[in-house]
Backbone as numpy.savetxt, mean C-alpha at the origin, in Angstrom:
# Nx Ny Nz CAx CAy CAz Cx Cy Cz
19.83 17.19 10.22 20.35 16.35 9.15 20.59 14.96 9.68
20.12 13.99 8.98 20.23 12.59 9.37 21.43 11.97 8.65
22.21 11.21 9.40 23.31 10.47 8.78 22.81 9.08 8.43
23.22 8.61 7.28 22.83 7.29 6.84 24.08 6.44 6.67
23.92 5.15 6.94 25.02 4.21 6.78 24.58 3.10 5.83
25.52 2.23 5.47 25.18 1.14 4.55 24.54 -0.03 5.28
23.64 -0.69 4.57 22.95 -1.86 5.11 23.87 -3.07 5.14
23.57 -3.96 6.07 24.27 -5.23 6.09 23.60 -6.17 5.10
24.23 -7.30 4.84 23.66 -8.29 3.93 22.32 -8.81 4.45
22.23 -9.04 5.74 20.97 -9.52 6.34 19.85 -8.49 6.15
20.17 -7.23 6.36 19.16 -6.18 6.19 18.74 -6.07 4.72
19.67 -6.30 3.82 19.35 -6.29 2.39 18.35 -7.40 2.07
18.55 -8.59 2.64 17.62 -9.70 2.41 16.25 -9.41 3.03
16.22 -8.75 4.18 14.95 -8.37 4.80 14.18 -7.40 3.90
14.89 -6.48 3.29 14.26 -5.52 2.39 13.78 -6.20 1.11
14.53 -7.19 0.61 14.07 -7.95 -0.56 12.80 -8.72 -0.23
12.70 -9.25 0.99 11.49 -9.94 1.41 10.31 -8.99 1.48
10.54 -7.78 1.97 9.48 -6.76 2.02 9.02 -6.41 0.61
9.94 -6.33 -0.34 9.59 -6.05 -1.73 8.74 -7.18 -2.31
9.12 -8.40 -2.01 8.38 -9.55 -2.51 6.94 -9.56 -1.96
6.79 -9.28 -0.66 5.45 -9.24 -0.06 4.63 -8.11 -0.66
5.24 -6.95 -0.87 4.53 -5.82 -1.44 4.11 -6.12 -2.87
4.97 -6.79 -3.62 4.65 -7.13 -5.01 3.48 -8.12 -5.06
3.45 -9.09 -4.15 2.34 -10.04 -4.08 1.03 -9.32 -3.78
1.10 -8.38 -2.86 -0.08 -7.63 -2.47 -0.60 -6.79 -3.63
0.28 -6.13 -4.34 -0.12 -5.32 -5.48 -0.72 -6.21 -6.56
-0.09 -7.34 -6.85 -0.59 -8.26 -7.87 -1.98 -8.78 -7.50
-2.16 -9.15 -6.25 -3.46 -9.65 -5.80 -4.54 -8.58 -5.98
-4.23 -7.35 -5.60 -5.22 -6.30 -5.71 -5.52 -5.96 -7.17
-4.51 -5.96 -8.03 -4.73 -5.68 -9.45 -5.63 -6.74 -10.06
-5.41 -8.01 -9.71 -6.27 -9.08 -10.24 -7.70 -8.94 -9.75
-7.86 -8.61 -8.47 -9.21 -8.39 -7.94 -9.86 -7.20 -8.65
-9.11 -6.12 -8.85 -9.62 -4.94 -9.54 -10.03 -5.23 -10.97
-9.20 -6.00 -11.69 -9.55 -6.37 -13.06 -10.82 -7.22 -13.09
-10.92 -8.14 -12.14 -12.13 -8.96 -12.05 -13.37 -8.12 -11.79
-13.26 -7.18 -10.86 -14.40 -6.29 -10.58 -14.74 -5.42 -11.78
-13.72 -4.96 -12.49 -13.97 -4.13 -13.66 -14.67 -4.92 -14.77
-14.26 -6.15 -14.96 -14.92 -7.00 -15.97 -16.37 -7.25 -15.58
-16.61 -7.53 -14.31 -17.99 -7.74 -13.85 -18.79 -6.46 -14.04
-18.22 -5.31 -13.69 -18.93 -4.04 -13.82 -19.22 -3.69 -15.28
-18.40 -4.15 -16.19 -18.60 -3.84 -17.61 -19.50 -4.85 -18.30
-19.41 -6.11 -17.92 -20.11 -7.17 -18.66 -21.52 -7.44 -18.11
-21.68 -7.49 -16.80 -22.97 -7.86 -16.22 -24.10 -6.93 -16.68
-23.93 -5.60 -16.65 -25.03 -4.75 -17.14 -25.37 -5.00 -18.61
-24.34 -5.26 -19.42 -24.59 -5.52 -20.85 -25.40 -6.79 -21.06
-25.00 -7.84 -20.37 -25.72 -9.12 -20.50 -27.15 -8.97 -20.03
-27.35 -8.30 -18.90 -28.71 -8.12 -18.37 -29.55 -7.28 -19.33
-29.00 -6.18 -19.82 -29.76 -5.31 -20.72 -30.17 -6.02 -22.00
-29.23 -6.70 -22.62 -29.52 -7.29 -23.93 -30.29 -8.60 -23.84
-30.42 -9.20 -22.66 -31.25 -10.41 -22.53 -32.64 -10.10 -21.99
-32.82 -8.95 -21.34 -34.12 -8.64 -20.73 -34.86 -7.49 -21.42
-34.34 -7.00 -22.53 -35.04 -5.95 -23.27 -34.67 -6.04 -24.74
-35.35 -5.24 -25.52 -35.06 -5.25 -26.96 -33.73 -4.54 -27.21
-33.18 -4.77 -28.38 -31.89 -4.18 -28.73 -31.97 -2.65 -28.73
-33.11 -2.10 -29.21 -33.27 -0.64 -29.24 -33.33 -0.07 -27.83
-34.09 -0.73 -26.96 -34.19 -0.25 -25.57 -32.86 -0.38 -24.85
-32.16 -1.46 -25.11 -30.86 -1.66 -24.47 -29.86 -0.60 -24.94
-29.88 -0.26 -26.23 -28.97 0.76 -26.74 -29.28 2.14 -26.17
-30.51 2.39 -25.77 -30.92 3.68 -25.20 -30.59 3.79 -23.71
-30.29 2.68 -23.06 -30.05 2.66 -21.62 -28.74 3.37 -21.25
-28.72 3.89 -20.02 -27.49 4.52 -19.52 -26.36 3.52 -19.35
-26.68 2.26 -19.14 -25.66 1.24 -18.92 -25.24 0.51 -20.20
-25.67 0.98 -21.33 -25.27 0.39 -22.60 -23.89 0.90 -23.00
-23.09 0.03 -23.59 -21.75 0.43 -24.00 -21.78 1.46 -25.12
-22.93 1.66 -25.76 -23.06 2.67 -26.81 -23.32 4.06 -26.26
-23.58 4.16 -24.96 -23.89 5.43 -24.33 -22.63 6.03 -23.68
-22.45 7.32 -23.82 -21.29 7.99 -23.24 -21.27 7.94 -21.72
-22.43 7.91 -21.09 -22.50 7.85 -19.63 -21.91 6.55 -19.10
-22.06 5.47 -19.85 -21.46 4.19 -19.44 -19.95 4.31 -19.37
-19.35 4.94 -20.37 -17.90 5.08 -20.40 -17.40 6.03 -19.33
-18.18 7.06 -19.03 -17.85 7.95 -17.91 -17.88 7.18 -16.60
-18.90 6.33 -16.45 -19.02 5.50 -15.24 -17.84 4.53 -15.14
-17.45 3.92 -16.25 -16.32 2.98 -16.24 -15.01 3.70 -15.92
-14.82 4.89 -16.47 -13.61 5.67 -16.18 -13.57 6.03 -14.69
-14.69 6.42 -14.13 -14.77 6.71 -12.69 -14.46 5.47 -11.87
-14.96 4.34 -12.30 -14.72 3.08 -11.61 -13.22 2.75 -11.61
-12.56 2.97 -12.73 -11.12 2.70 -12.83 -10.33 3.65 -11.93
-10.70 4.93 -11.91 -10.01 5.89 -11.05 -10.16 5.50 -9.57
-11.36 5.09 -9.19 -11.59 4.64 -7.81 -10.75 3.41 -7.50
-10.64 2.49 -8.44 -9.81 1.30 -8.23 -8.35 1.67 -8.03
-7.85 2.63 -8.78 -6.45 3.05 -8.63 -6.22 3.66 -7.25
-7.12 4.53 -6.82 -6.96 5.13 -5.49 -7.13 4.09 -4.39
-8.01 3.13 -4.59 -8.17 2.04 -3.61 -6.89 1.21 -3.56
-6.26 0.97 -4.69 -4.99 0.25 -4.73 -3.94 0.97 -3.88
-3.86 2.26 -4.04 -2.89 3.03 -3.28 -3.20 2.98 -1.79
-4.45 3.12 -1.43 -4.83 3.15 -0.02 -4.73 1.77 0.63
-5.25 0.76 -0.03 -5.32 -0.57 0.57 -3.95 -1.23 0.67
-3.13 -1.09 -0.34 -1.87 -1.83 -0.35 -0.69 -1.06 0.20
-0.88 0.22 0.48 0.25 1.01 0.97 1.46 0.80 0.05
1.28 1.12 -1.19 2.29 0.83 -2.21 3.60 1.56 -1.90
4.61 0.79 -1.64 5.96 1.31 -1.44 6.92 0.57 -2.37
6.38 -0.02 -3.40 7.16 -0.86 -4.29 8.37 -0.11 -4.86
8.16 1.10 -5.39 9.24 1.84 -6.03 10.25 2.38 -5.03
9.79 2.76 -3.83 10.74 3.24 -2.83 11.57 2.09 -2.27
10.98 0.92 -2.15 11.75 -0.24 -1.70 12.81 -0.60 -2.75
12.43 -0.55 -4.03 13.41 -0.81 -5.09 14.54 0.22 -5.05
14.19 1.47 -4.76 15.21 2.52 -4.65 16.14 2.23 -3.48
15.58 1.76 -2.36 16.39 1.40 -1.20 17.32 0.23 -1.52
16.86 -0.71 -2.33 17.71 -1.84 -2.70 18.87 -1.41 -3.59
18.72 -0.29 -4.28 19.82 0.23 -5.09 20.77 1.08 -4.25
20.22 1.90 -3.36 21.05 2.81 -2.57 21.71 2.10 -1.39
21.03 1.10 -0.82 21.53 0.33 0.33 21.90 1.21 1.52
21.09 2.25 1.77 21.34 3.13 2.90 20.26 2.93 3.96
20.70 2.97 5.21 19.76 2.86 6.32 20.00 4.00 7.28
18.95 4.34 8.00 19.04 5.37 9.02 18.71 4.76 10.37
19.16 5.41 11.42 18.87 4.97 12.78 18.38 6.17 13.57
17.32 5.97 14.35 16.81 7.04 15.18 16.26 6.50 16.48
16.24 7.36 17.48 15.65 7.02 18.76 14.57 8.05 19.04
13.33 7.58 19.24 12.21 8.49 19.41 11.05 7.78 20.09
10.10 8.54 20.66 8.91 7.92 21.23 7.88 7.59 20.15
7.13 6.52 20.35 6.07 6.15 19.43 4.84 7.01 19.70
4.26 7.54 18.66 3.02 8.31 18.77 1.81 7.40 18.64
1.88 6.44 17.73 0.77 5.51 17.49 1.32 4.21 16.91
0.60 3.13 17.18 0.95 1.81 16.66 -0.33 1.17 16.14
-0.31 0.69 14.91 -1.49 -0.02 14.41 -1.08 -1.11 13.42
-1.96 -2.11 13.31 -1.72 -3.29 12.47 -2.54 -3.16 11.19
-1.97 -3.67 10.10 -2.62 -3.62 8.79 -2.53 -4.95 8.09
-3.30 -5.07 7.02 -3.22 -6.20 6.10 -3.31 -7.54 6.82
-4.39 -7.74 7.55 -4.62 -8.98 8.29 -3.48 -9.30 9.25
-3.03 -8.30 9.96 -1.95 -8.43 10.94 -0.64 -8.95 10.36
-0.38 -8.65 9.11 0.90 -9.03 8.51 1.88 -7.85 8.50
1.41 -6.68 8.95 2.24 -5.49 8.94 1.89 -4.63 10.15
2.89 -4.04 10.77 2.69 -3.12 11.89 3.26 -1.76 11.49
2.47 -0.72 11.66 2.90 0.63 11.32 3.13 1.42 12.60
4.19 2.21 12.61 4.55 3.02 13.77 4.61 4.48 13.36
3.86 5.32 14.07 3.94 6.77 13.87 4.92 7.28 14.91
5.95 7.99 14.46 7.03 8.45 15.33 7.17 9.96 15.20
7.33 10.63 16.34 7.65 12.06 16.34 9.15 12.18 16.11
9.53 12.88 15.05 10.95 13.01 14.72 11.68 13.83 15.78
12.88 13.39 16.15 13.65 14.15 17.13 13.98 15.56 16.61
13.99 16.53 17.50 14.34 17.91 17.19 13.42 18.55 16.15
12.18 18.07 16.05 11.20 18.72 15.16 9.80 18.34 15.65
8.82 18.97 15.06 7.43 18.66 15.42 6.76 17.83 14.34
7.54 17.27 13.43 7.00 16.47 12.35 6.90 15.00 12.75
5.90 14.33 12.19 5.71 12.91 12.45 5.99 12.14 11.17
6.47 10.92 11.33 6.74 10.03 10.19 6.17 8.66 10.49
5.75 7.99 9.42 5.22 6.65 9.53 6.30 5.66 9.09
6.54 4.65 9.92 7.52 3.60 9.62 6.77 2.27 9.57
7.28 1.33 8.76 6.56 0.09 8.46 7.36 -1.14 8.86
6.77 -1.98 9.69 7.34 -3.28 10.02 6.56 -4.28 9.18
7.21 -4.94 8.23 6.50 -5.78 7.26 6.54 -7.27 7.60
7.04 -7.61 8.78 7.18 -9.03 9.11 6.20 -9.47 10.20
4.97 -9.01 10.11 3.94 -9.47 11.03 3.55 -8.43 12.06
2.69 -8.86 12.96 2.17 -7.96 14.00 3.12 -7.94 15.19
3.47 -6.75 15.64 4.27 -6.57 16.85 3.33 -6.03 17.93
3.00 -6.86 18.89 2.03 -6.44 19.90 2.67 -5.93 21.17
3.99 -6.00 21.30 4.67 -5.55 22.52 4.91 -4.05 22.55
4.65 -3.36 21.47 4.94 -1.93 21.39 3.64 -1.13 21.52
3.68 -0.07 22.32 2.53 0.78 22.56 2.94 2.25 22.35
1.94 3.09 22.14 2.20 4.52 22.03 2.85 5.00 23.33
3.86 5.81 23.20 4.58 6.32 24.35 5.89 5.60 24.61
6.04 4.38 24.10 7.30 3.65 24.26 8.43 4.38 23.53
9.58 4.46 24.16 10.77 5.00 23.51 11.44 3.84 22.77
11.70 4.03 21.47 12.28 2.95 20.67 13.47 3.46 19.87
14.31 2.51 19.50 15.40 2.77 18.57 15.07 2.01 17.30
15.00 2.73 16.20 14.58 2.15 14.92 15.72 2.25 13.92
16.00 1.13 13.26 16.89 1.11 12.12 15.99 0.87 10.91
16.05 1.74 9.90 15.09 1.69 8.80 15.76 1.97 7.47
15.12 1.49 6.40 15.59 1.79 5.04 15.29 3.25 4.73
16.21 3.91 4.10 16.16 5.37 3.96 14.90 5.89 3.25
14.57 5.37 2.09 13.50 5.95 1.30 12.12 5.37 1.60
12.02 4.07 1.80 10.72 3.44 2.02 10.29 3.47 3.48
11.23 3.71 4.40 11.00 3.70 5.84 10.49 2.34 6.33
10.93 1.27 5.66 10.67 -0.08 6.14 11.64 -0.34 7.28
11.11 -0.78 8.42 11.94 -1.00 9.60 12.76 -2.27 9.44
14.07 -2.13 9.62 14.96 -3.28 9.55 15.16 -3.89 10.94
15.16 -3.03 11.96 15.28 -3.50 13.35 14.64 -2.47 14.27
13.97 -2.95 15.30 13.34 -2.04 16.27 13.58 -2.61 17.66
13.96 -1.76 18.60 14.22 -2.16 19.98 13.68 -1.12 20.92
13.16 -1.57 22.06 12.74 -0.64 23.10 13.98 -0.10 23.80
13.92 1.15 24.20 15.05 1.76 24.89 14.78 1.77 26.37
């Protein structure tokens, strides 16, 4: 059982900054996704109706009058949603929950893996939980931390639900 304590004002502001960065990332990806979806829906229509007769265009698989086109568009949207989840590491709702609960946890454990994401604006740490064989991923959202390597023993202070790291120190 993990004990949690209340965050300080500084840690609260750090978590608000993480929420702001995550929201920007989600917004950017949604706009890119909408742009790609519009291109995927409009370009085939324009090409079909300018390079063939209306009857031939209506018979095509890429015509908006064909059910296969709508199946393809639905598949495209589903792929975009999963790409949003994978690419942005969406923690928006858990960060908001942390801002309401204001609870943080502290642990001391060895790092299993360290990797950088999102153009080196985020560092992720895989940690083996003490007294168990389970691993957890923790997120440093304030840039790349290059001083930490797998095997280092660290003390991590983190937001309870989102596991955004508020402070990390080598032991």
